[in-house]
Coordinates of C-alpha atoms and ligand atoms in Angstrom, one line a residue:
Chain A
M1 CA 110.6 -130.8 -31.1
S2 CA 107.1 -132.0 -30.8
L3 CA 105.5 -135.2 -29.2
N4 CA 104.7 -136.2 -32.8
T5 CA 108.2 -135.7 -33.9
I6 CA 109.9 -137.6 -31.3
G7 CA 107.3 -140.4 -31.7
Y8 CA 108.1 -140.6 -35.4
L9 CA 112.1 -140.6 -34.7
F10 CA 111.7 -143.7 -32.2
K11 CA 109.4 -145.3 -34.8
D12 CA 111.9 -144.5 -37.5
S13 CA 114.6 -145.8 -35.4
F14 CA 112.8 -149.4 -35.0
H15 CA 112.2 -149.3 -38.8
G16 CA 115.8 -148.5 -39.7
M17 CA 116.9 -151.5 -37.4
K18 CA 114.5 -154.0 -38.6
K19 CA 115.1 -152.7 -42.3
D20 CA 118.8 -153.1 -42.2
F21 CA 118.9 -156.0 -39.7
K22 CA 122.6 -157.1 -41.1
N23 CA 123.9 -153.8 -39.7
T24 CA 121.9 -153.9 -36.8
L25 CA 123.2 -157.3 -35.7
I26 CA 126.9 -156.2 -36.4
S27 CA 126.5 -153.3 -34.3
L28 CA 124.7 -155.4 -31.4
G29 CA 127.5 -158.2 -31.9
T30 CA 130.2 -155.2 -31.7
M31 CA 128.5 -153.5 -28.8
F32 CA 128.0 -157.0 -26.8
A33 CA 131.8 -157.8 -27.4
T34 CA 133.0 -154.1 -26.1
M35 CA 130.5 -154.6 -23.2
L36 CA 131.8 -158.1 -22.5
L37 CA 135.4 -157.1 -22.4
I38 CA 134.8 -154.0 -20.6
A39 CA 132.8 -156.2 -17.6
V40 CA 135.9 -158.6 -17.7
A41 CA 138.2 -155.9 -17.2
Y42 CA 135.9 -154.5 -14.5
L43 CA 135.9 -157.7 -12.5
V44 CA 139.6 -158.5 -13.1
Y45 CA 140.3 -154.9 -11.7
M46 CA 138.0 -155.2 -8.6
N47 CA 139.2 -158.8 -7.7
E48 CA 143.0 -157.4 -8.0
N49 CA 142.0 -154.5 -5.7
K50 CA 140.7 -157.2 -3.4
L51 CA 143.9 -159.2 -3.5
I52 CA 146.0 -156.3 -2.5
N53 CA 143.6 -155.3 0.1
D54 CA 143.8 -158.7 1.5
T55 CA 147.5 -158.8 1.6
K56 CA 147.5 -155.7 3.8
D57 CA 148.6 -158.0 6.5
R58 CA 148.8 -156.1 9.9
S59 CA 151.4 -158.3 11.3
S60 CA 153.9 -157.5 8.2
N61 CA 156.4 -154.8 9.2
I62 CA 159.7 -153.6 8.4
V63 CA 162.6 -153.3 11.0
A64 CA 165.2 -150.7 10.7
Y65 CA 168.0 -151.2 12.8
V66 CA 169.6 -148.1 14.0
N67 CA 173.5 -147.7 14.0
I68 CA 175.1 -149.1 16.9
D69 CA 177.3 -146.0 17.6
V70 CA 174.2 -143.8 17.6
T71 CA 173.0 -142.5 21.0
D72 CA 169.5 -142.8 22.2
E73 CA 168.9 -139.2 21.9
Q74 CA 169.8 -139.3 18.3
A75 CA 168.1 -142.3 17.5
K76 CA 164.8 -140.9 18.7
Q77 CA 164.9 -138.0 16.3
I78 CA 165.1 -140.4 13.4
G79 CA 161.5 -141.3 14.4
Y80 CA 160.5 -137.7 12.7
K81 CA 162.3 -138.9 9.6
I82 CA 160.8 -142.0 9.3
E83 CA 157.2 -140.6 9.9
E84 CA 157.5 -138.4 6.9
I85 CA 158.1 -141.6 4.4
R86 CA 155.1 -141.9 2.1
G87 CA 153.5 -145.3 2.9
V88 CA 154.5 -145.5 6.4
T89 CA 151.4 -145.8 8.8
S90 CA 153.3 -146.2 12.1
N91 CA 156.7 -146.4 13.7
T92 CA 157.7 -147.7 17.3
Y93 CA 161.0 -147.2 18.6
R94 CA 162.9 -149.7 20.6
D95 CA 165.9 -148.9 22.6
K96 CA 168.9 -151.2 23.2
D97 CA 167.8 -152.0 26.6
Y98 CA 164.5 -153.3 25.2
A99 CA 166.4 -155.3 22.3
I100 CA 168.6 -157.1 25.1
E101 CA 165.7 -157.8 26.9
L102 CA 164.1 -159.5 24.0
A103 CA 167.1 -161.5 23.3
K104 CA 167.6 -162.5 26.8
S105 CA 164.1 -163.9 26.8
M106 CA 164.1 -165.3 23.3
N107 CA 167.5 -166.7 23.3
P108 CA 169.0 -166.8 26.7
I109 CA 171.9 -168.9 26.0
M110 CA 173.3 -166.8 23.3
V111 CA 173.4 -163.8 25.4
E112 CA 174.8 -165.6 28.7
G113 CA 177.6 -164.2 30.3
F114 CA 177.8 -161.0 28.6
S115 CA 177.6 -157.8 30.4
D116 CA 174.8 -155.3 29.4
E117 CA 177.8 -153.2 28.4
I118 CA 179.0 -155.5 25.9
L119 CA 175.4 -156.4 24.7
K120 CA 174.8 -152.6 24.3
T121 CA 177.6 -152.8 21.6
I122 CA 175.8 -155.8 19.9
Y123 CA 172.1 -155.2 19.9
P124 CA 171.1 -152.1 18.2
A125 CA 168.2 -150.2 18.8
Y126 CA 165.4 -150.3 16.1
Y127 CA 162.5 -148.8 14.8
V128 CA 159.4 -151.3 14.2
I129 CA 157.6 -149.8 11.0
T130 CA 154.0 -150.7 9.5
F131 CA 152.3 -149.8 6.5
D132 CA 149.1 -150.4 4.8
D133 CA 150.0 -151.0 1.3
V134 CA 152.3 -153.8 0.5
T135 CA 153.2 -152.5 -2.8
M136 CA 154.8 -149.9 -0.9
I137 CA 157.5 -151.9 0.5
D138 CA 160.4 -151.2 -2.1
V139 CA 159.8 -147.4 -1.7
I140 CA 159.9 -147.5 1.9
T141 CA 162.9 -149.7 2.3
H142 CA 164.8 -147.4 -0.3
E143 CA 163.6 -144.3 1.6
L144 CA 164.9 -146.0 5.0
G145 CA 168.3 -146.5 3.3
K146 CA 168.8 -143.0 2.7
I147 CA 168.7 -142.1 6.4
T148 CA 172.4 -142.5 7.5
E149 CA 171.6 -143.4 11.1
I150 CA 169.9 -146.6 9.8
E151 CA 172.3 -149.5 9.5
D152 CA 170.1 -152.1 8.1
V153 CA 166.7 -152.7 7.0
S154 CA 164.8 -156.0 7.4
V155 CA 161.6 -156.8 5.8
N156 CA 159.2 -159.5 6.8
Q157 CA 159.6 -162.3 4.4
Y158 CA 156.1 -163.3 4.2
A159 CA 154.6 -159.9 3.5
A160 CA 157.7 -159.1 1.0
A161 CA 156.5 -162.4 -1.2
K162 CA 153.0 -161.3 -1.0
A163 CA 154.0 -157.7 -2.1
R164 CA 155.8 -159.1 -5.1
D165 CA 152.8 -161.4 -6.0
A166 CA 150.5 -158.3 -5.7
E167 CA 152.9 -156.2 -7.8
I168 CA 153.2 -158.5 -10.6
Y169 CA 149.1 -159.3 -10.7
K170 CA 148.7 -155.6 -10.6
A171 CA 150.7 -155.0 -13.5
V172 CA 149.1 -157.8 -15.3
A173 CA 145.5 -156.4 -14.6
I174 CA 146.6 -153.0 -15.6
V175 CA 147.9 -154.1 -18.8
A176 CA 145.2 -156.4 -19.6
V177 CA 142.5 -153.7 -18.7
I178 CA 144.3 -151.1 -21.0
Y179 CA 144.4 -153.5 -23.8
I180 CA 140.8 -154.6 -23.4
I181 CA 139.5 -151.1 -23.2
E182 CA 141.7 -149.7 -26.2
F183 CA 140.6 -152.8 -28.3
S184 CA 136.8 -152.5 -27.6
V185 CA 136.8 -148.8 -28.3
F186 CA 138.8 -149.4 -31.6
L187 CA 136.1 -152.0 -32.3
M188 CA 133.2 -149.9 -31.6
M189 CA 134.7 -146.7 -33.2
N190 CA 135.4 -148.7 -36.4
T191 CA 132.1 -150.4 -36.7
T192 CA 130.2 -147.1 -36.0
K193 CA 132.5 -145.5 -38.8
L194 CA 131.8 -148.2 -41.3
M195 CA 128.2 -147.9 -40.4
M196 CA 128.2 -144.2 -41.1
Y197 CA 130.2 -144.4 -44.2
S198 CA 127.4 -146.9 -45.5
K199 CA 124.8 -144.1 -44.4
R200 CA 126.4 -141.1 -45.9
K201 CA 124.5 -140.8 -49.1
E202 CA 121.4 -141.1 -47.1
I203 CA 122.6 -138.5 -44.6
S204 CA 123.3 -136.0 -47.7
I205 CA 119.7 -136.8 -49.0
M206 CA 118.2 -135.9 -45.8
K207 CA 120.2 -132.6 -45.6
Y208 CA 118.7 -131.9 -49.1
V209 CA 115.3 -132.3 -48.1
G210 CA 115.9 -129.6 -45.6
A211 CA 116.4 -132.0 -42.3
K212 CA 118.4 -130.2 -39.5
N213 CA 121.5 -132.2 -38.1
N214 CA 119.6 -133.2 -35.0
F215 CA 116.9 -134.5 -36.7
I216 CA 119.3 -136.5 -38.7
R217 CA 121.1 -137.7 -35.8
A218 CA 118.6 -138.6 -33.6
P219 CA 117.3 -142.0 -35.1
F220 CA 121.0 -143.0 -35.1
A221 CA 121.4 -142.0 -31.5
I222 CA 118.5 -143.8 -30.5
Q223 CA 119.5 -146.9 -32.1
G224 CA 122.8 -146.5 -30.5
V225 CA 121.2 -146.3 -27.2
L226 CA 118.8 -149.3 -28.0
T227 CA 121.9 -151.5 -29.0
A228 CA 123.6 -150.5 -25.8
I229 CA 120.9 -151.3 -23.5
V230 CA 120.2 -154.7 -25.0
S231 CA 124.2 -155.6 -25.2
V232 CA 124.3 -154.7 -21.7
G233 CA 121.4 -156.9 -20.8
L234 CA 123.0 -159.8 -22.8
T235 CA 126.5 -159.2 -21.0
M236 CA 124.8 -159.4 -17.7
L237 CA 123.3 -162.6 -18.4
V238 CA 126.5 -164.1 -19.6
I239 CA 128.5 -162.6 -16.8
N240 CA 125.9 -163.8 -14.4
V241 CA 126.5 -167.4 -15.5
A242 CA 130.2 -167.4 -16.5
Y243 CA 131.7 -165.5 -13.6
P244 CA 130.5 -167.8 -10.9
A245 CA 131.6 -170.9 -13.0
F246 CA 134.7 -169.4 -13.2
I247 CA 135.2 -168.7 -9.2
R248 CA 134.4 -172.5 -8.9
S249 CA 136.9 -173.6 -11.0
M250 CA 139.6 -171.3 -9.7
T251 CA 138.7 -172.1 -6.0
T252 CA 139.5 -176.0 -6.7
L253 CA 143.0 -175.0 -7.4
E254 CA 143.7 -174.1 -3.9
S255 CA 144.7 -170.5 -4.8
G256 CA 144.2 -169.3 -1.5
F257 CA 142.2 -166.2 -2.6
S258 CA 138.5 -165.7 -2.4
F259 CA 137.1 -164.0 -5.4
I260 CA 134.5 -161.2 -4.8
A261 CA 130.8 -162.3 -5.0
F262 CA 128.8 -161.5 -8.2
G263 CA 126.0 -160.3 -6.3
S264 CA 128.2 -157.6 -4.7
L265 CA 129.1 -156.1 -8.0
F266 CA 126.1 -156.6 -10.3
K267 CA 124.5 -153.1 -9.7
E268 CA 127.6 -151.3 -9.9
L269 CA 128.9 -153.2 -13.2
A270 CA 125.5 -152.8 -14.6
L271 CA 125.3 -149.3 -14.1
L272 CA 129.0 -148.7 -15.4
L273 CA 128.1 -150.7 -18.6
V274 CA 125.0 -148.6 -19.3
V275 CA 126.7 -145.5 -18.9
I276 CA 129.6 -146.4 -21.1
G277 CA 127.2 -148.0 -23.8
V278 CA 124.8 -145.1 -23.7
L279 CA 127.9 -142.8 -24.4
I280 CA 129.4 -144.7 -27.2
G281 CA 125.8 -145.0 -28.7
I282 CA 125.2 -141.3 -28.5
V283 CA 128.8 -139.9 -29.1
G284 CA 130.0 -142.6 -31.3
S285 CA 127.0 -142.2 -33.9
S286 CA 127.2 -138.7 -33.9
A287 CA 131.0 -138.0 -33.9
S288 CA 131.4 -140.6 -36.8
M289 CA 128.8 -138.9 -38.8
K290 CA 129.9 -135.3 -38.3
K291 CA 131.7 -135.1 -41.6
Y292 CA 128.8 -136.6 -43.7
L293 CA 126.5 -133.9 -41.9
D294 CA 128.5 -131.0 -43.4
V295 CA 126.8 -130.6 -47.1
Chain B
M1 CA 111.7 -114.4 -57.3
I2 CA 115.6 -115.7 -58.2
E3 CA 118.1 -113.3 -59.3
F4 CA 121.8 -114.0 -59.8
R5 CA 123.5 -110.8 -59.5
N6 CA 127.1 -110.9 -60.9
I7 CA 128.1 -114.5 -59.8
T8 CA 131.2 -115.7 -60.4
K9 CA 132.4 -119.2 -59.0
V10 CA 136.1 -120.4 -59.2
Y11 CA 136.6 -123.9 -57.7
S12 CA 139.5 -124.6 -55.7
T13 CA 141.3 -126.1 -58.5
G14 CA 141.4 -122.7 -60.2
I15 CA 138.4 -123.6 -62.7
A16 CA 136.2 -120.7 -63.5
A17 CA 133.0 -122.8 -63.6
V18 CA 130.9 -119.5 -63.7
N19 CA 132.0 -116.2 -64.9
K20 CA 130.0 -113.0 -64.1
V21 CA 126.3 -114.4 -64.6
S22 CA 123.3 -112.2 -63.9
L23 CA 119.8 -113.6 -64.3
F24 CA 116.5 -112.9 -63.3
I25 CA 113.8 -115.4 -63.3
E26 CA 110.3 -114.4 -62.3
K27 CA 107.8 -116.1 -60.1
G28 CA 106.0 -118.6 -62.0
E29 CA 108.2 -118.9 -64.7
F30 CA 109.5 -122.2 -66.2
V31 CA 113.3 -122.0 -67.2
F32 CA 115.7 -124.3 -68.9
I33 CA 119.4 -124.1 -68.4
V34 CA 121.2 -125.5 -71.2
G35 CA 124.7 -125.9 -72.5
S36 CA 127.4 -128.3 -73.2
S37 CA 128.7 -130.5 -70.5
G38 CA 131.0 -128.6 -68.3
C39 CA 129.7 -125.3 -69.1
G40 CA 128.5 -124.8 -65.3
K41 CA 125.0 -125.8 -65.4
S42 CA 125.2 -127.8 -62.2
T43 CA 127.5 -125.1 -60.4
L44 CA 124.6 -122.6 -60.7
M45 CA 122.1 -125.0 -59.6
K46 CA 124.3 -126.0 -56.6
M47 CA 124.9 -122.4 -55.8
M48 CA 121.1 -122.0 -55.3
M49 CA 120.9 -124.5 -53.0
K50 CA 123.8 -123.3 -51.1
E51 CA 125.8 -126.8 -51.9
V52 CA 128.5 -124.5 -53.3
E53 CA 129.4 -120.9 -52.4
P54 CA 130.0 -118.3 -55.4
S55 CA 133.4 -116.6 -55.4
S56 CA 131.5 -113.3 -55.7
G57 CA 128.2 -112.0 -56.7
H58 CA 125.0 -112.4 -54.9
I59 CA 122.0 -114.7 -55.1
F60 CA 118.6 -113.5 -54.2
I61 CA 115.8 -116.0 -53.6
N62 CA 112.4 -114.6 -52.8
G63 CA 114.1 -111.5 -51.8
I64 CA 116.8 -113.1 -49.5
D65 CA 120.4 -112.7 -50.5
I66 CA 121.5 -116.4 -49.7
T67 CA 125.1 -115.9 -50.0
R68 CA 124.6 -114.2 -46.7
I69 CA 122.7 -116.7 -44.6
S70 CA 124.7 -118.8 -42.1
K71 CA 125.4 -122.4 -42.5
R72 CA 123.0 -123.2 -39.9
R73 CA 120.0 -121.9 -41.7
I74 CA 120.7 -123.8 -45.0
P75 CA 118.0 -126.4 -44.2
N76 CA 115.6 -123.6 -43.9
L77 CA 116.6 -122.3 -47.4
R78 CA 116.2 -125.8 -48.6
R79 CA 112.7 -126.1 -47.2
S80 CA 111.6 -123.5 -49.2
M81 CA 112.6 -125.2 -52.3
G82 CA 112.1 -128.6 -54.0
I83 CA 115.1 -130.1 -55.4
V84 CA 115.3 -132.8 -58.0
F85 CA 118.5 -134.6 -58.9
Q86 CA 119.3 -136.8 -62.1
D87 CA 120.0 -139.8 -59.6
F88 CA 116.6 -139.3 -58.0
R89 CA 118.3 -139.8 -54.2
L90 CA 115.6 -141.7 -52.6
L91 CA 115.8 -143.0 -48.9
F92 CA 116.4 -146.7 -49.7
D93 CA 114.8 -148.1 -46.3
K94 CA 111.9 -145.9 -46.7
T95 CA 108.7 -146.7 -48.7
V96 CA 107.6 -144.3 -51.7
Y97 CA 105.1 -143.0 -48.8
E98 CA 107.6 -142.3 -46.0
N99 CA 110.2 -141.1 -48.7
V100 CA 107.6 -138.4 -49.7
A101 CA 106.4 -138.0 -45.9
Y102 CA 110.0 -137.4 -44.8
A103 CA 110.1 -134.0 -46.3
M104 CA 107.0 -132.9 -44.1
R105 CA 108.5 -134.7 -41.1
V106 CA 111.6 -132.6 -41.2
I107 CA 109.4 -129.4 -40.9
E108 CA 107.7 -131.1 -38.0
A109 CA 104.4 -130.9 -40.1
D110 CA 100.9 -131.8 -38.4
P111 CA 100.7 -135.8 -39.0
K112 CA 97.1 -135.1 -40.0
L113 CA 98.3 -132.9 -42.9
I114 CA 100.8 -135.3 -43.5
K115 CA 98.3 -138.2 -43.9
K116 CA 96.1 -136.0 -46.4
Q117 CA 99.0 -134.2 -48.3
V118 CA 101.3 -137.3 -49.2
P119 CA 98.4 -139.2 -51.0
N120 CA 97.7 -136.0 -52.8
V121 CA 100.9 -135.6 -54.5
L122 CA 101.4 -139.2 -54.9
S123 CA 98.2 -139.2 -56.9
L124 CA 99.5 -136.3 -58.8
V125 CA 102.6 -138.2 -59.8
G126 CA 100.6 -141.0 -60.4
L127 CA 102.0 -143.4 -58.0
L128 CA 99.4 -143.6 -55.4
D129 CA 99.1 -147.3 -56.1
K130 CA 102.8 -147.7 -55.2
A131 CA 102.8 -146.0 -52.1
D132 CA 104.2 -149.0 -49.9
F133 CA 106.6 -149.9 -52.5
Y134 CA 110.5 -149.5 -51.6
P135 CA 112.4 -147.7 -54.3
D136 CA 114.3 -150.6 -55.4
Q137 CA 110.9 -152.0 -56.4
L138 CA 110.5 -149.0 -58.9
S139 CA 111.6 -148.2 -62.3
G140 CA 113.8 -145.1 -62.8
G141 CA 110.8 -142.8 -64.1
E142 CA 108.9 -143.9 -61.1
Q143 CA 111.6 -143.2 -58.9
Q144 CA 111.9 -139.8 -60.3
R145 CA 108.2 -139.2 -59.7
V146 CA 108.7 -140.1 -56.0
A147 CA 111.6 -137.6 -56.2
I148 CA 109.3 -134.9 -57.5
A149 CA 106.5 -135.8 -55.3
R150 CA 108.9 -135.4 -52.5
A151 CA 110.5 -131.9 -53.7
I152 CA 106.7 -130.4 -54.2
V153 CA 105.0 -131.9 -51.1
N154 CA 105.6 -128.8 -49.0
N155 CA 104.2 -126.4 -51.6
P156 CA 107.6 -124.9 -52.4
A157 CA 107.8 -121.6 -54.3
V158 CA 110.7 -123.0 -56.6
L159 CA 111.4 -126.4 -57.9
I160 CA 114.9 -126.9 -59.2
A161 CA 115.9 -130.0 -61.2
D162 CA 119.4 -130.9 -62.3
E163 CA 119.2 -133.1 -65.3
P164 CA 116.1 -134.8 -64.2
T165 CA 115.8 -136.9 -67.3
G166 CA 119.7 -137.9 -67.3
N167 CA 119.2 -141.4 -66.4
L168 CA 115.7 -142.0 -68.3
D169 CA 114.9 -143.0 -71.9
P170 CA 113.2 -140.6 -74.0
D171 CA 109.6 -141.4 -73.6
T172 CA 110.0 -141.4 -69.8
A173 CA 111.8 -138.3 -69.9
W174 CA 109.0 -136.8 -71.8
E175 CA 106.6 -137.9 -69.1
I176 CA 108.8 -136.4 -66.2
M177 CA 109.3 -133.0 -68.2
S178 CA 105.7 -132.7 -68.7
L179 CA 105.0 -133.3 -64.9
L180 CA 107.4 -130.6 -64.2
S181 CA 105.4 -128.5 -66.7
D182 CA 102.0 -129.4 -64.7
I183 CA 103.8 -128.5 -61.4
N184 CA 104.7 -125.2 -63.1
R185 CA 101.1 -124.4 -64.1
R186 CA 100.2 -125.0 -60.5
G187 CA 102.3 -121.9 -59.8
T188 CA 105.5 -123.3 -59.0
T189 CA 108.6 -121.6 -60.3
V190 CA 110.8 -124.3 -62.2
V191 CA 114.2 -124.2 -63.2
V192 CA 115.5 -127.3 -65.1
A193 CA 119.3 -127.8 -66.1
T194 CA 119.2 -130.3 -69.0
H195 CA 120.8 -131.7 -72.1
A196 CA 117.6 -132.9 -73.4
K197 CA 117.7 -130.8 -76.6
D198 CA 114.7 -132.2 -78.2
I199 CA 112.6 -131.9 -75.3
V200 CA 113.7 -128.1 -74.7
D201 CA 113.1 -127.4 -78.4
K202 CA 109.5 -128.5 -78.3
M203 CA 108.5 -127.3 -75.1
Q204 CA 108.4 -123.6 -75.7
K205 CA 109.7 -122.3 -72.5
R206 CA 112.3 -119.6 -71.6
V207 CA 116.1 -121.1 -72.2
I208 CA 119.1 -119.9 -70.7
A209 CA 122.0 -120.9 -72.7
V210 CA 125.4 -121.4 -70.8
K211 CA 128.7 -121.4 -72.4
N212 CA 132.0 -121.7 -70.5
G213 CA 130.4 -120.3 -67.5
S214 CA 128.8 -117.4 -69.2
V215 CA 125.1 -116.8 -70.3
Y216 CA 125.5 -116.2 -74.3
S217 CA 121.6 -116.6 -75.1
D218 CA 118.5 -116.2 -72.9
K219 CA 115.4 -116.5 -75.0
E220 CA 111.8 -117.0 -74.2
S221 CA 111.3 -119.3 -77.2
S222 CA 110.8 -122.5 -78.4
G223 CA 114.5 -123.6 -78.8
Y224 CA 117.9 -122.5 -78.5
V225 CA 120.4 -122.1 -81.5
E226 CA 124.0 -123.0 -81.0
D227 CA 125.1 -119.7 -83.0
H228 CA 128.5 -119.4 -81.2
G229 CA 127.8 -115.6 -80.9
T230 CA 129.5 -113.9 -78.3
G231 CA 127.0 -111.2 -77.2
I232 CA 125.3 -112.0 -73.9
V233 CA 121.5 -111.5 -74.6
E234 CA 120.6 -109.4 -71.8
N235 CA 116.8 -108.9 -72.7
P236 CA 115.3 -112.2 -71.9
K237 CA 112.1 -111.2 -73.9
D238 CA 113.4 -112.0 -77.5
Y239 CA 110.6 -113.5 -79.2
S240 CA 112.1 -113.4 -82.5
H241 CA 112.7 -117.3 -82.6
L242 CA 109.0 -118.3 -81.4
T243 CA 107.9 -121.2 -83.5
K244 CA 104.7 -122.2 -81.5
H245 CA 103.6 -125.4 -82.1
N246 CA 101.2 -126.5 -79.4
F247 CA 102.5 -129.3 -77.1
P248 CA 99.9 -131.6 -76.2
W249 CA 100.5 -132.3 -72.6
S250 CA 97.4 -134.4 -72.3
R251 CA 99.3 -136.9 -74.5
R252 CA 101.2 -138.0 -70.9
K253 CA 98.0 -139.5 -69.8
A254 CA 97.3 -141.4 -72.9
G255 CA 100.5 -142.8 -72.4
V256 CA 103.4 -141.3 -74.6
Ligands
ATP301 N1 133.7 -129.6 -57.0 C1 134.4 -129.1 -58.0 N2 135.9 -128.6 -58.0 C2 136.5 -128.2 -59.0 N3 135.9 -128.0 -60.3 C3 134.7 -128.6 -60.3 C4 133.8 -129.0 -59.2 N4 132.7 -129.2 -59.7 C5 132.6 -128.6 -61.0 N5 133.9 -128.4 -61.4 C6 134.3 -127.7 -62.7 O1 133.8 -126.8 -63.2 C7 132.9 -126.8 -64.5 C8 131.5 -126.7 -64.5 O2 130.9 -127.8 -63.8 P1 129.4 -128.2 -64.0 O3 129.2 -129.3 -63.1 O4 128.7 -126.9 -63.2 O5 129.2 -128.3 -65.4 P2 127.7 -129.0 -65.9 O6 127.4 -127.7 -67.0 O7 126.8 -129.2 -64.9 O8 128.2 -130.2 -66.7 P3 127.3 -131.5 -67.4 O9 126.3 -131.0 -68.1 O10 128.4 -132.5 -67.4 O11 126.9 -131.9 -65.9 C9 133.6 -128.2 -65.1 O12 134.8 -127.6 -65.7 C10 134.0 -128.9 -63.7 O13 135.2 -129.6 -64.1
MG302 MG1 125.8 -131.1 -64.4

């Protein structure tokens, strides 16, 4: 295509947007709503991720008690099985002697008068197991239960509570994000389809005059891209004001969670939206006009 | 110039709209295609612009078998011809000027040429003063003139018009037909499908009469006769019905 033609196609796009201002506003509104929803989904997702990371409390752990009858040698072998469980980052073996020493130092009255031989039938050896992802606690506990030499598993209560919370937040966030994206794509697709339907006669006229498909598509694609860029700009403006305000209102509720500052997300979000918007603008318009081009 | 060689079109519904039609239209001719509603006129026109594919047979335009060209090359075919429809088919968000210029823009014509050529054809169809109007600000006849200007702006060898006066009152119809005749005199081959019997009778052009999808008379004459004959006239040079009355084309300018 010559420079003149490209220039014309741009001019024609602007003219078309001005002439059909109603449709321009409709597609701008739809694209803006889409971008805003995607931005919200993104912020929810990022904060959710941070929440989970925050919950990765290094002090939280699982304690797996070895069956009292298992010998020291056998118990050491269990370590290899534990190592293989998905989500486990480390395991430390504590033998009965260690357990007894610990009991003596922490609760001397309880163990007073018992010989070590008797205590060895009371205090089992155990493993201290650590993990990175609190949401894996259930899986790890379940897998530990399958090891026959392990008698009992105890989970640090604080970590377990956090894990449950994180699990719930994550589920809610994922469902929300899926719904938001589904809804916005549906919205955009339908608007574009309707728009193209209203243009179908013009498209067929262009075909009769001998216009090639790309020549017909170009102004629509350019309009789509322009709409996307304006919408992204508006979205960033709105989020820039609304997000910090939202954070402020949330922190007064003593939620204990600190949200990600918007500044650190700005560039990433803007880029994401521009890419999605431009893609919708180009692909959406050409996909939905495809059937009208076939005349 | 244009040749139909044993063309048959059976639509998917099973209707045989065109049945074994063979035709030859020479360069520079002005041809009417007439016949009652549903006889297959539009189907013939649509096959020329490759909107409809024939079921069998071949169509040659400028020596090229257009039944053989790929879909991707349809735009090239349509650029070689001007097409005019009953319903004008103008782009409603473009001005008169831009509608005509559009046909030049799609072939990526030099902007300087566009600036020169568009006013030329607009003055030829008598609409130079309405160049900046939008189609909905024009009368039907004016809209059809714009469509004709657009059809001829690239100097096509062929102009095909399906029912170009179907939406117009008789006086305006006359003006449009005489405009087409003027264009023909400038060297363009013109094919017009029409119901406007009185105009056809007066214009003394070649008339191809179609009935039930077949050509049943093809006469270079002042009119066609509904003689219900079954014989297809193979030789178009049948001057027997000639009743020449000189139609005064100049009357259009006087405001007929
Ligand atoms: N797309 C189509 N599918 C099926 N049948 C069709 C189609 N187009 C036309 N026909 C049929 O083919 C026959 C010829 O139609 P065509 O439009 O060529 O007639 P016509 O001579 O142009 O009529 P008119 O003078 O009313 O415009 C008719 O019987 C019509 O019903
Ligand atoms: Mg017809």
